[in-house]
PDB file of C-alpha atoms and ligand atoms in Angstrom:
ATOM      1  CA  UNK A   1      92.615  97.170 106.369  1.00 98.00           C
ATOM      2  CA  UNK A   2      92.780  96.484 102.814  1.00 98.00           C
ATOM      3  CA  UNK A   3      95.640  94.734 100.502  1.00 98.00           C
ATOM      4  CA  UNK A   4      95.982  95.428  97.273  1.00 98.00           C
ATOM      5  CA  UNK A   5      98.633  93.553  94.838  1.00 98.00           C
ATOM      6  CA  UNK A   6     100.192  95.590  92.673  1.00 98.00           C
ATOM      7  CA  UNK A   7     102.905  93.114  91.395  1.00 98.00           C
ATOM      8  CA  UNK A   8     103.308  89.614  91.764  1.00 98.00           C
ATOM      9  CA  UNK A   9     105.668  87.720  89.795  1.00 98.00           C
ATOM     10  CA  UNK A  10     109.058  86.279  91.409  1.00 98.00           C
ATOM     11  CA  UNK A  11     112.427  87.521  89.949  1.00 97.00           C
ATOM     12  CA  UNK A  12     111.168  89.456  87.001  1.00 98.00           C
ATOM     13  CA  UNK A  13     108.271  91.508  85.308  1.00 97.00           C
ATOM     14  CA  UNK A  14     106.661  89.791  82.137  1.00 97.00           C
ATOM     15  CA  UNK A  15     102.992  90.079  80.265  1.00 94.00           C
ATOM     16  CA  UNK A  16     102.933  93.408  81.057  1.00 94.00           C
ATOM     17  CA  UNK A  17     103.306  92.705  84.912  1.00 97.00           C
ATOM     18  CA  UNK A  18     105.459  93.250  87.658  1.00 98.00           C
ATOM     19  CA  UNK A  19     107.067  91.855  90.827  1.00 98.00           C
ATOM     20  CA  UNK A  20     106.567  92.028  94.193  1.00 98.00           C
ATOM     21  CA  UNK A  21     104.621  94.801  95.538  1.00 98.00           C
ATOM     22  CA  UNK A  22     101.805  95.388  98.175  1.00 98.00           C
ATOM     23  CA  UNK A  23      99.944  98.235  98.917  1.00 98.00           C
ATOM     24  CA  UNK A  24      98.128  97.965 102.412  1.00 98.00           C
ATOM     25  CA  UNK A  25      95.740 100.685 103.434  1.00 98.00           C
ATOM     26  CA  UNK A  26      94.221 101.542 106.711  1.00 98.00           C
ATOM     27  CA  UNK A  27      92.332 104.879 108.225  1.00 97.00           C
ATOM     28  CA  UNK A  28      93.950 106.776 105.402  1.00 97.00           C
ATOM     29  CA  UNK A  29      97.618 105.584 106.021  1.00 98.00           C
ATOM     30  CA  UNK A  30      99.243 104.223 103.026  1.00 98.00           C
ATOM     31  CA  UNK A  31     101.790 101.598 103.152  1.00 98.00           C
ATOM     32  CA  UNK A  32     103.947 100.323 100.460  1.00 98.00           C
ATOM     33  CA  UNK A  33     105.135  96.915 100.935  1.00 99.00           C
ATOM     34  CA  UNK A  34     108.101  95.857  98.872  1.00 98.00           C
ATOM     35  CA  UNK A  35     108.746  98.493  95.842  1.00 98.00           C
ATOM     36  CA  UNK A  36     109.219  95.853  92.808  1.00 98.00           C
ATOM     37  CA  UNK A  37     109.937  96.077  88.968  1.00 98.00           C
ATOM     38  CA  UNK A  38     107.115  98.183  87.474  1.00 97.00           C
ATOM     39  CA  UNK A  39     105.279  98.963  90.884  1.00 97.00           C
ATOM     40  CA  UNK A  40     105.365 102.728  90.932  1.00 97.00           C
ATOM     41  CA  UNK A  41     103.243 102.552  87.305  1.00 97.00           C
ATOM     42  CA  UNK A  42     100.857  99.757  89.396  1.00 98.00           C
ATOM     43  CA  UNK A  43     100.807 102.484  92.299  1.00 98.00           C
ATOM     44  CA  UNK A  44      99.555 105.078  90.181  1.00 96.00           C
ATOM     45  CA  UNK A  45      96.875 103.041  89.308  1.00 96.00           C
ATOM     46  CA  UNK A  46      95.426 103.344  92.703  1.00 97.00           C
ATOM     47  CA  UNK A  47      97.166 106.580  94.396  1.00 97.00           C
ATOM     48  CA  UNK A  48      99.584 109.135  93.783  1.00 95.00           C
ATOM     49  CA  UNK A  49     103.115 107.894  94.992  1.00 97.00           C
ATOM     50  CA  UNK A  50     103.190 111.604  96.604  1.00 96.00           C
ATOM     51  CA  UNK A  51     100.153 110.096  99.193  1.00 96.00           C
ATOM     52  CA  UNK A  52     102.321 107.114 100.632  1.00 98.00           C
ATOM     53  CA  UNK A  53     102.876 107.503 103.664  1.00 98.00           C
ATOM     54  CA  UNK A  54     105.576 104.901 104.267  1.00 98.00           C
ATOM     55  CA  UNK A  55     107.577 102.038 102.640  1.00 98.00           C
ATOM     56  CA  UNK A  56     108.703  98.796 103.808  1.00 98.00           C
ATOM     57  CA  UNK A  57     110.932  96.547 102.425  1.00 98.00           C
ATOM     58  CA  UNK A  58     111.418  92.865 103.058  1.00 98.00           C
ATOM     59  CA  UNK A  59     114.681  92.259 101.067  1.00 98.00           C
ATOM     60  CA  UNK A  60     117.258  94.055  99.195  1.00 98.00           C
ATOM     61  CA  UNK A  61     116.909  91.897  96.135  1.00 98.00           C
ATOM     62  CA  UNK A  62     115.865  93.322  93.072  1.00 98.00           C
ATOM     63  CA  UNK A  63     112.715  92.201  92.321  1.00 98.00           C
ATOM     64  CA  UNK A  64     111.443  93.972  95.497  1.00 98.00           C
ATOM     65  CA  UNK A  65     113.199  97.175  95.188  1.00 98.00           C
ATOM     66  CA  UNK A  66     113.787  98.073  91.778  1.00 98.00           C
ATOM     67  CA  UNK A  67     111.481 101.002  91.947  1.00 98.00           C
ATOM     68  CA  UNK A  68     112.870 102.315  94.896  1.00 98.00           C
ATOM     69  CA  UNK A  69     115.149 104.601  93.344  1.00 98.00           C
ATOM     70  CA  UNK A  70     112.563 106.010  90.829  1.00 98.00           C
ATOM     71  CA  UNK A  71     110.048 106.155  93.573  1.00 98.00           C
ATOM     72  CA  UNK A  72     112.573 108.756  95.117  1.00 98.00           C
ATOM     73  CA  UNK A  73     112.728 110.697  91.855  1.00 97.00           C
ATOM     74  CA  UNK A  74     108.650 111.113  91.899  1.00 96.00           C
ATOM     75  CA  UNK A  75     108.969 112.398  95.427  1.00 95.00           C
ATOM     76  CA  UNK A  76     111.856 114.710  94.836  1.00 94.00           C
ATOM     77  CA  UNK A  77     110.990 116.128  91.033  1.00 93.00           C
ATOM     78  CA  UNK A  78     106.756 115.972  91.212  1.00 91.00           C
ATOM     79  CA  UNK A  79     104.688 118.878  93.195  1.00 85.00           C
ATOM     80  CA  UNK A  80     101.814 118.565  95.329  1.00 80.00           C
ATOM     81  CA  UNK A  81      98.787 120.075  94.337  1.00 72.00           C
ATOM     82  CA  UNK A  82     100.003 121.838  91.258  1.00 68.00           C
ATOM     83  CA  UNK A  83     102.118 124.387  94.206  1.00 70.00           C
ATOM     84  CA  UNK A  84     105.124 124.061  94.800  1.00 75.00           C
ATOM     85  CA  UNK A  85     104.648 122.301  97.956  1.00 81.00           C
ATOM     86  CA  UNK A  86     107.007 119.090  98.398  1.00 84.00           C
ATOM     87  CA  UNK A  87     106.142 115.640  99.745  1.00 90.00           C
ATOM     88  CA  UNK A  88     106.771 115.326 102.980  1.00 94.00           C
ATOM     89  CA  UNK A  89     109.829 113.132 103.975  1.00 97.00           C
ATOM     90  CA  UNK A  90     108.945 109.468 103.270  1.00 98.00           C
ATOM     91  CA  UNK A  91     110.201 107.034 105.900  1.00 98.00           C
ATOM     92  CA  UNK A  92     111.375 103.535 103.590  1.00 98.00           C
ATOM     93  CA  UNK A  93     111.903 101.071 106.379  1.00 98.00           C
ATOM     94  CA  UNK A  94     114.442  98.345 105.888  1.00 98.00           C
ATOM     95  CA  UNK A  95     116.908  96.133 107.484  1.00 98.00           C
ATOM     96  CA  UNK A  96     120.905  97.322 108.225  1.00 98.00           C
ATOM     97  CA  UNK A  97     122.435  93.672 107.740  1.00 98.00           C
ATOM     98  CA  UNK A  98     123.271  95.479 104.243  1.00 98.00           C
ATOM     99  CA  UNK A  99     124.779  98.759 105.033  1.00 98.00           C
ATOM    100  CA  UNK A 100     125.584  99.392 101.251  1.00 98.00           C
ATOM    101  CA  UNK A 101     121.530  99.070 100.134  1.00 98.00           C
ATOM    102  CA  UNK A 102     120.219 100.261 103.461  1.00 98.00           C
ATOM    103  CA  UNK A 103     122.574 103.773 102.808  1.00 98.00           C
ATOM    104  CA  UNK A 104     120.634 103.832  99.585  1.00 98.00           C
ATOM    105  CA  UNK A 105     117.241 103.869 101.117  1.00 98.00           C
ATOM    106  CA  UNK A 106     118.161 107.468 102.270  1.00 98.00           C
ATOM    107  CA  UNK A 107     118.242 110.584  99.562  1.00 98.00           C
ATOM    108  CA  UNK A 108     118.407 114.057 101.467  1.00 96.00           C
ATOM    109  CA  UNK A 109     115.001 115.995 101.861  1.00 95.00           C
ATOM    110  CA  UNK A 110     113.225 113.166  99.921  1.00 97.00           C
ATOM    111  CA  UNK A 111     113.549 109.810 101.772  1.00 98.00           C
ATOM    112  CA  UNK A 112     115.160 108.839 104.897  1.00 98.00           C
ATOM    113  CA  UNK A 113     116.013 105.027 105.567  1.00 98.00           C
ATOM    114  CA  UNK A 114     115.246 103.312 108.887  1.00 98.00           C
ATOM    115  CA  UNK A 115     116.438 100.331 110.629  1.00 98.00           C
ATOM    116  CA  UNK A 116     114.030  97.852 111.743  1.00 98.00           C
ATOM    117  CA  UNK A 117     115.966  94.473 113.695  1.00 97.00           C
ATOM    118  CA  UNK A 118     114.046  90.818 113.984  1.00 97.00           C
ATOM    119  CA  UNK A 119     113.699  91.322 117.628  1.00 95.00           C
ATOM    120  CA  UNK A 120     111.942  94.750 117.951  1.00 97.00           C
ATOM    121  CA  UNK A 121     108.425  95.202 116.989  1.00 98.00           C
ATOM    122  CA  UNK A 122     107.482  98.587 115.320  1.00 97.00           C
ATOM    123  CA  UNK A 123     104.527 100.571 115.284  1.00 98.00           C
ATOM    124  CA  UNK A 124     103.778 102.866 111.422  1.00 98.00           C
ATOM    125  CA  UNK A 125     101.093 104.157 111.268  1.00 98.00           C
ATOM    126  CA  UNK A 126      97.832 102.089 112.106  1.00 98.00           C
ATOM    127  CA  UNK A 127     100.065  99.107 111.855  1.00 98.00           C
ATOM    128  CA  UNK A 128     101.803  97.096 114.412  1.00 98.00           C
ATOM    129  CA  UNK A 129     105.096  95.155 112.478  1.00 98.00           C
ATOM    130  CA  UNK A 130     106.454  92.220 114.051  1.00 98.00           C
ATOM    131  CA  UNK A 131     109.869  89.950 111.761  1.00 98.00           C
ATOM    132  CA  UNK A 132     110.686  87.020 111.622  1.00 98.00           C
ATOM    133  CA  UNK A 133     113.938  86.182 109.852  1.00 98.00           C
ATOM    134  CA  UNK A 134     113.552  83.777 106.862  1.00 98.00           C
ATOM    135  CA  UNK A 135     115.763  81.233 104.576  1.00 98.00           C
ATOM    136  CA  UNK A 136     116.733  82.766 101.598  1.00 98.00           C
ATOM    137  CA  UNK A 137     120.406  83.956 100.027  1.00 98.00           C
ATOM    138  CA  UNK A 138     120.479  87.653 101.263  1.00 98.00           C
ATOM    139  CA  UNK A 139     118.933  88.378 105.442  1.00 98.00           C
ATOM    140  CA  UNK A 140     115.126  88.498 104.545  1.00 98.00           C
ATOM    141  CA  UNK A 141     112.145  89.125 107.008  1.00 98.00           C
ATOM    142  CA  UNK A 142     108.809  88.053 106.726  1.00 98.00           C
ATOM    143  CA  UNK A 143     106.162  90.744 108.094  1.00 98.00           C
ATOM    144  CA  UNK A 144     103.448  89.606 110.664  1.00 98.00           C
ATOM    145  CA  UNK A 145     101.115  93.086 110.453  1.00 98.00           C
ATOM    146  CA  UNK A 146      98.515  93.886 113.069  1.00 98.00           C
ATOM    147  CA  UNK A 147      95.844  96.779 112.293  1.00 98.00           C
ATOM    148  CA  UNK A 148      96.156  97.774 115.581  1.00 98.00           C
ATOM    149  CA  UNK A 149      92.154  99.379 115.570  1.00 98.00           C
ATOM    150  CA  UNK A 150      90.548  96.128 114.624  1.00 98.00           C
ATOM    151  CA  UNK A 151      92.925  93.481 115.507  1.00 98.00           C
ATOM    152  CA  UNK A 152      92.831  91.519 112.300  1.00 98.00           C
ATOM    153  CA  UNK A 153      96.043  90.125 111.232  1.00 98.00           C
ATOM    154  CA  UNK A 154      97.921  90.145 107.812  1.00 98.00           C
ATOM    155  CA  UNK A 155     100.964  88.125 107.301  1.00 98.00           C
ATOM    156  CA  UNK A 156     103.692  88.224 104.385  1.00 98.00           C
ATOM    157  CA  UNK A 157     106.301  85.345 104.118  1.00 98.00           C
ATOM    158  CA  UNK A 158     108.665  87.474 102.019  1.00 98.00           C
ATOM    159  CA  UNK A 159     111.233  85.299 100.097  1.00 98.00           C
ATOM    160  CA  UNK A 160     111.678  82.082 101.716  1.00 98.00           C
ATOM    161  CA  UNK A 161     112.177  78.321 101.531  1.00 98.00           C
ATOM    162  CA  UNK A 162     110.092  76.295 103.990  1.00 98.00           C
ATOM    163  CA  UNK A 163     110.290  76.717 107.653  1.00 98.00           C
ATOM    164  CA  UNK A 164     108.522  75.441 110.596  1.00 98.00           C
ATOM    165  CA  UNK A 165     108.909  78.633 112.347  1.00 98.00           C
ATOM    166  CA  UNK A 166     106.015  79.967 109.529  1.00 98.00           C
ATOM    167  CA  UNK A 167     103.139  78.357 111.831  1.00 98.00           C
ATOM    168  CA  UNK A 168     103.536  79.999 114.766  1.00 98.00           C
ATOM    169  CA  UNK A 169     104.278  83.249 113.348  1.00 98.00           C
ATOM    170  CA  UNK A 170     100.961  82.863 110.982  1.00 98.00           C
ATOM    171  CA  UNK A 171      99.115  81.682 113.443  1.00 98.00           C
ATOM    172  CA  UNK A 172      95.685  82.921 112.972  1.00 98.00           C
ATOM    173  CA  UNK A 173      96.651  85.287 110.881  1.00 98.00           C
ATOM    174  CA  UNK A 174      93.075  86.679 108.785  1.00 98.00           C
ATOM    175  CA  UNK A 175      95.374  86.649 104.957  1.00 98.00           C
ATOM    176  CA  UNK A 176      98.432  84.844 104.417  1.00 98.00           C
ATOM    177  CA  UNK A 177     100.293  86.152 101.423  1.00 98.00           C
ATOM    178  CA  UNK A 178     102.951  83.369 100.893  1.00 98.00           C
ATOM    179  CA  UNK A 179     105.994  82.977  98.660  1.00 98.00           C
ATOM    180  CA  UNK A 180     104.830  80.126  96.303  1.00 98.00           C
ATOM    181  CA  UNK A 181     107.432  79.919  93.560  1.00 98.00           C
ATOM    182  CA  UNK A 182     107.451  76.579  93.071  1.00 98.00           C
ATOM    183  CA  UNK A 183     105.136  73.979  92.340  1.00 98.00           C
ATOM    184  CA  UNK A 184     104.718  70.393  94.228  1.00 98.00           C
ATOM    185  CA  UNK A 185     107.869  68.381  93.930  1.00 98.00           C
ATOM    186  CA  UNK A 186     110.444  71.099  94.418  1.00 97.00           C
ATOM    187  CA  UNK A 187     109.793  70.987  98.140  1.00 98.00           C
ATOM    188  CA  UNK A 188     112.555  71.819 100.490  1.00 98.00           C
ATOM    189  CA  UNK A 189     114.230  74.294  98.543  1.00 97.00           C
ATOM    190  CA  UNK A 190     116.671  77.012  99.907  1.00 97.00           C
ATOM    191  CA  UNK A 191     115.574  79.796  98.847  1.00 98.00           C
ATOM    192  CA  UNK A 192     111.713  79.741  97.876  1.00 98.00           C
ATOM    193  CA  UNK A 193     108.532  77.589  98.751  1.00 98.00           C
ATOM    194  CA  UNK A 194     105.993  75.273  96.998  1.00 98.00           C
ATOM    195  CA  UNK A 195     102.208  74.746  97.060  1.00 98.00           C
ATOM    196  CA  UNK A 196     102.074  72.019  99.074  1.00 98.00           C
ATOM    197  CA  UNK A 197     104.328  74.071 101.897  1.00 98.00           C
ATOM    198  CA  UNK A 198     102.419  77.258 102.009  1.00 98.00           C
ATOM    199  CA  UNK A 199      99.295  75.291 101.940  1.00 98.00           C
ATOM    200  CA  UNK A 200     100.532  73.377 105.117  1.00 98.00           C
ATOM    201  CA  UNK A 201     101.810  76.043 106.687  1.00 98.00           C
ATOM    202  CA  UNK A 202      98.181  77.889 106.258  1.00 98.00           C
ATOM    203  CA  UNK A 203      96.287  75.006 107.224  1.00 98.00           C
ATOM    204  CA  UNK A 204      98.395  74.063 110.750  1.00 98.00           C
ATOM    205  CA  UNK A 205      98.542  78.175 111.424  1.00 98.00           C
ATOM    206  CA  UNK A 206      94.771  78.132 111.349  1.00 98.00           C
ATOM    207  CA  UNK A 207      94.905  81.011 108.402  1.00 98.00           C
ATOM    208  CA  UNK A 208      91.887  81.980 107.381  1.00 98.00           C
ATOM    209  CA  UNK A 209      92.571  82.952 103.455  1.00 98.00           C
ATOM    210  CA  UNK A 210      95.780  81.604 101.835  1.00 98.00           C
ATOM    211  CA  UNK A 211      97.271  84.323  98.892  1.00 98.00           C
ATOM    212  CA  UNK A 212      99.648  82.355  96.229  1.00 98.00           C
ATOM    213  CA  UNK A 213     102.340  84.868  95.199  1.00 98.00           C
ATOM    214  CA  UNK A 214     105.708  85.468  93.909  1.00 98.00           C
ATOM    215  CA  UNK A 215     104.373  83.054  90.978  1.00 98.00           C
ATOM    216  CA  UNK A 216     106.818  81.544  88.456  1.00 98.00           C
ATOM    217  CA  UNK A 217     106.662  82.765  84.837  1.00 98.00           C
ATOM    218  CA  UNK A 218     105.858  78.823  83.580  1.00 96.00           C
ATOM    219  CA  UNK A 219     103.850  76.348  84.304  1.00 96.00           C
ATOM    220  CA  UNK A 220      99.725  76.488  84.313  1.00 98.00           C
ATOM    221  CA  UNK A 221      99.095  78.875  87.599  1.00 98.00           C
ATOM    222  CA  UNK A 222      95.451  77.206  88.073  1.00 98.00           C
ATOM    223  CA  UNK A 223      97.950  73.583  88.838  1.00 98.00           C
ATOM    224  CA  UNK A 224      99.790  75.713  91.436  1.00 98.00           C
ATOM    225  CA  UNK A 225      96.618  76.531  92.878  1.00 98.00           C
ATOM    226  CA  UNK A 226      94.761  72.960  92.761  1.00 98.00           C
ATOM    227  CA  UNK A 227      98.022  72.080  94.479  1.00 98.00           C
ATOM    228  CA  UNK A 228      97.502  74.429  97.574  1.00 98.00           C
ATOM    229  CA  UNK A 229      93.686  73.510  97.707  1.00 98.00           C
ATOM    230  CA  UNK A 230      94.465  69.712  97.414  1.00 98.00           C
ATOM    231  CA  UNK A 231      96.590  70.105 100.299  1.00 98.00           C
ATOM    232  CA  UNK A 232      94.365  72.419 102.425  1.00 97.00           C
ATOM    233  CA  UNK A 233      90.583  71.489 101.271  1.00 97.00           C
ATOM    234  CA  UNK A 234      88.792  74.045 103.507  1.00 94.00           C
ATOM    235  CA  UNK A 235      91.300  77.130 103.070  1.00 97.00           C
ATOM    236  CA  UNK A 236      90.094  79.528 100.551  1.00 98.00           C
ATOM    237  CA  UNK A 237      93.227  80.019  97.996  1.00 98.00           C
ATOM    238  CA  UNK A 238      93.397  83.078  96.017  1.00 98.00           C
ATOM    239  CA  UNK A 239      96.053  83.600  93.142  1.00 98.00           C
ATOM    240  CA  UNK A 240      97.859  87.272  93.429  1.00 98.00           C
ATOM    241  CA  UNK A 241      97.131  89.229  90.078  1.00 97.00           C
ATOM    242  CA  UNK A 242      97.386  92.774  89.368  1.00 96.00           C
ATOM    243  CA  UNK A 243      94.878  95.203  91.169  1.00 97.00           C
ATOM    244  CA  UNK A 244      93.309  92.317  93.513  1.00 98.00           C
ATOM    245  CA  UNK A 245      92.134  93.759  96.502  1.00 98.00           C
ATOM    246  CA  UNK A 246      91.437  92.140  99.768  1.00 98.00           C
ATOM    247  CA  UNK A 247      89.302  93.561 102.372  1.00 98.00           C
ATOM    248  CA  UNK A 248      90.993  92.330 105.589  1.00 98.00           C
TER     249      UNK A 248
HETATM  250 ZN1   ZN B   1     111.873  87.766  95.104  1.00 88.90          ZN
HETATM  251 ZN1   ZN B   2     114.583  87.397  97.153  1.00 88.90          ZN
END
């Protein structure tokens, strides 16, 4: 499968960037992963919005779904092919613990929202989804996704602050895109992680490539970095930017 980062930042877009938002690709099925602040412009960059095949979203904050509703307008207003074919239907897959956002995930003949619970694996696509609830102000789930063909294993903390229940859910994963919004002495925070804990978590999982994301608008990113690699010397660490793309 392949990952490719389309926005990165935590909380909000800046230098031209945005915030959270994955695109993960497999045998021609498109996934979009989190929908943040200047995604769908990212998106473009690398196919048409009317190709995705499905969206999931981790969290109802902002930074992860402010395209959402503009996303719908593409799908609704834009034509395939030049005809006047519509998109298909896009599935957006979120959680109901938030009956007011989850309604909104639903516009008629455009989008239709569906649940997904902690507790029950799903299957889109290529993809097999497993959640694991995480620490954070709003219910938030972190993503454990199996390309079901190959086996390899991709794993997305979502928003979190540190929790041991990260290493067995990583374990082994192949790419561990991790929530590192804080540098080294802000450990044990509520709501988001540091280097040293998404470092630790990679290194005890048994992860095989470490992805820094969610980054914080100050503050020198290559420290953030020599932080994760001082704490996990044999893990290869890889910042998120715009248009990376990891062959998984
Ligand atoms: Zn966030
Ligand atoms: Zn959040």
């Amino acid at each position: 499968m392949q990952l490719t980062v389309l926005g990165y930042w935590g909380g909000y877009p800046t230098k031209n960037e945005g915030t959270s938002s994955y695109l993960l690709e497999s045998q021609g099925f498109h996934l979009l992963i989190d929908a943040g602040s200047a995604s769908l412009i990212s998106l473009e960059n690398h196919l048409d919005p009317l190709n995705l095949d499905a969206v999931l979203l981790t969290h109802y904050h902002q930074d992860h779904i402010a395209d959402v509703g503009v996303l719908q307008y593409t799908r609704q207003l834009k034509r395939m092919d030049h005809d006047e074919r519509r998109a298909p239907i896009l599935p957006i897959y979120g959680h109901q613990e938030d009956q007011e956002n989850f309604q909104r995930l639903t516009m008629e003949r455009v989008t239709e929202g569906i649940g997904y619970q902690e507790e029950e694996p799903l299957t889109v696509g290529p993809f097999g989804i497993q959640f694991m609830k995480t620490l954070h102000p709003v219910p938030c789930f972190a993503l454990r996704i199996t390309e079901e063909s190959t086996g390899k294993v991709f794993v997305f903390t979502a928003d979190s602050g540190y929790l041991p229940e990260f290493i067995p859910f990583s374990q082994d994963a192949d790419v561990l895109l991790a929530d590192t919004n804080f540098f080294e002495g802000m450990e044990n925070h509520r709501v988001h992680m540091t280097s040293i804990e998404v470092a630790r978590i990679a290194k005890e999982a048994n992860v095989k490539k470490l992805i820094l994301t969610h980054l914080p608008q100050e503050g020198d990113l290559e420290l953030l970095k020599a932080q994760a690699v001082n704490e996990a010397p044999d893990l290869p660490v890889i910042l998120a930017e715009k248009d990376l793309v990891i062959q998984i």
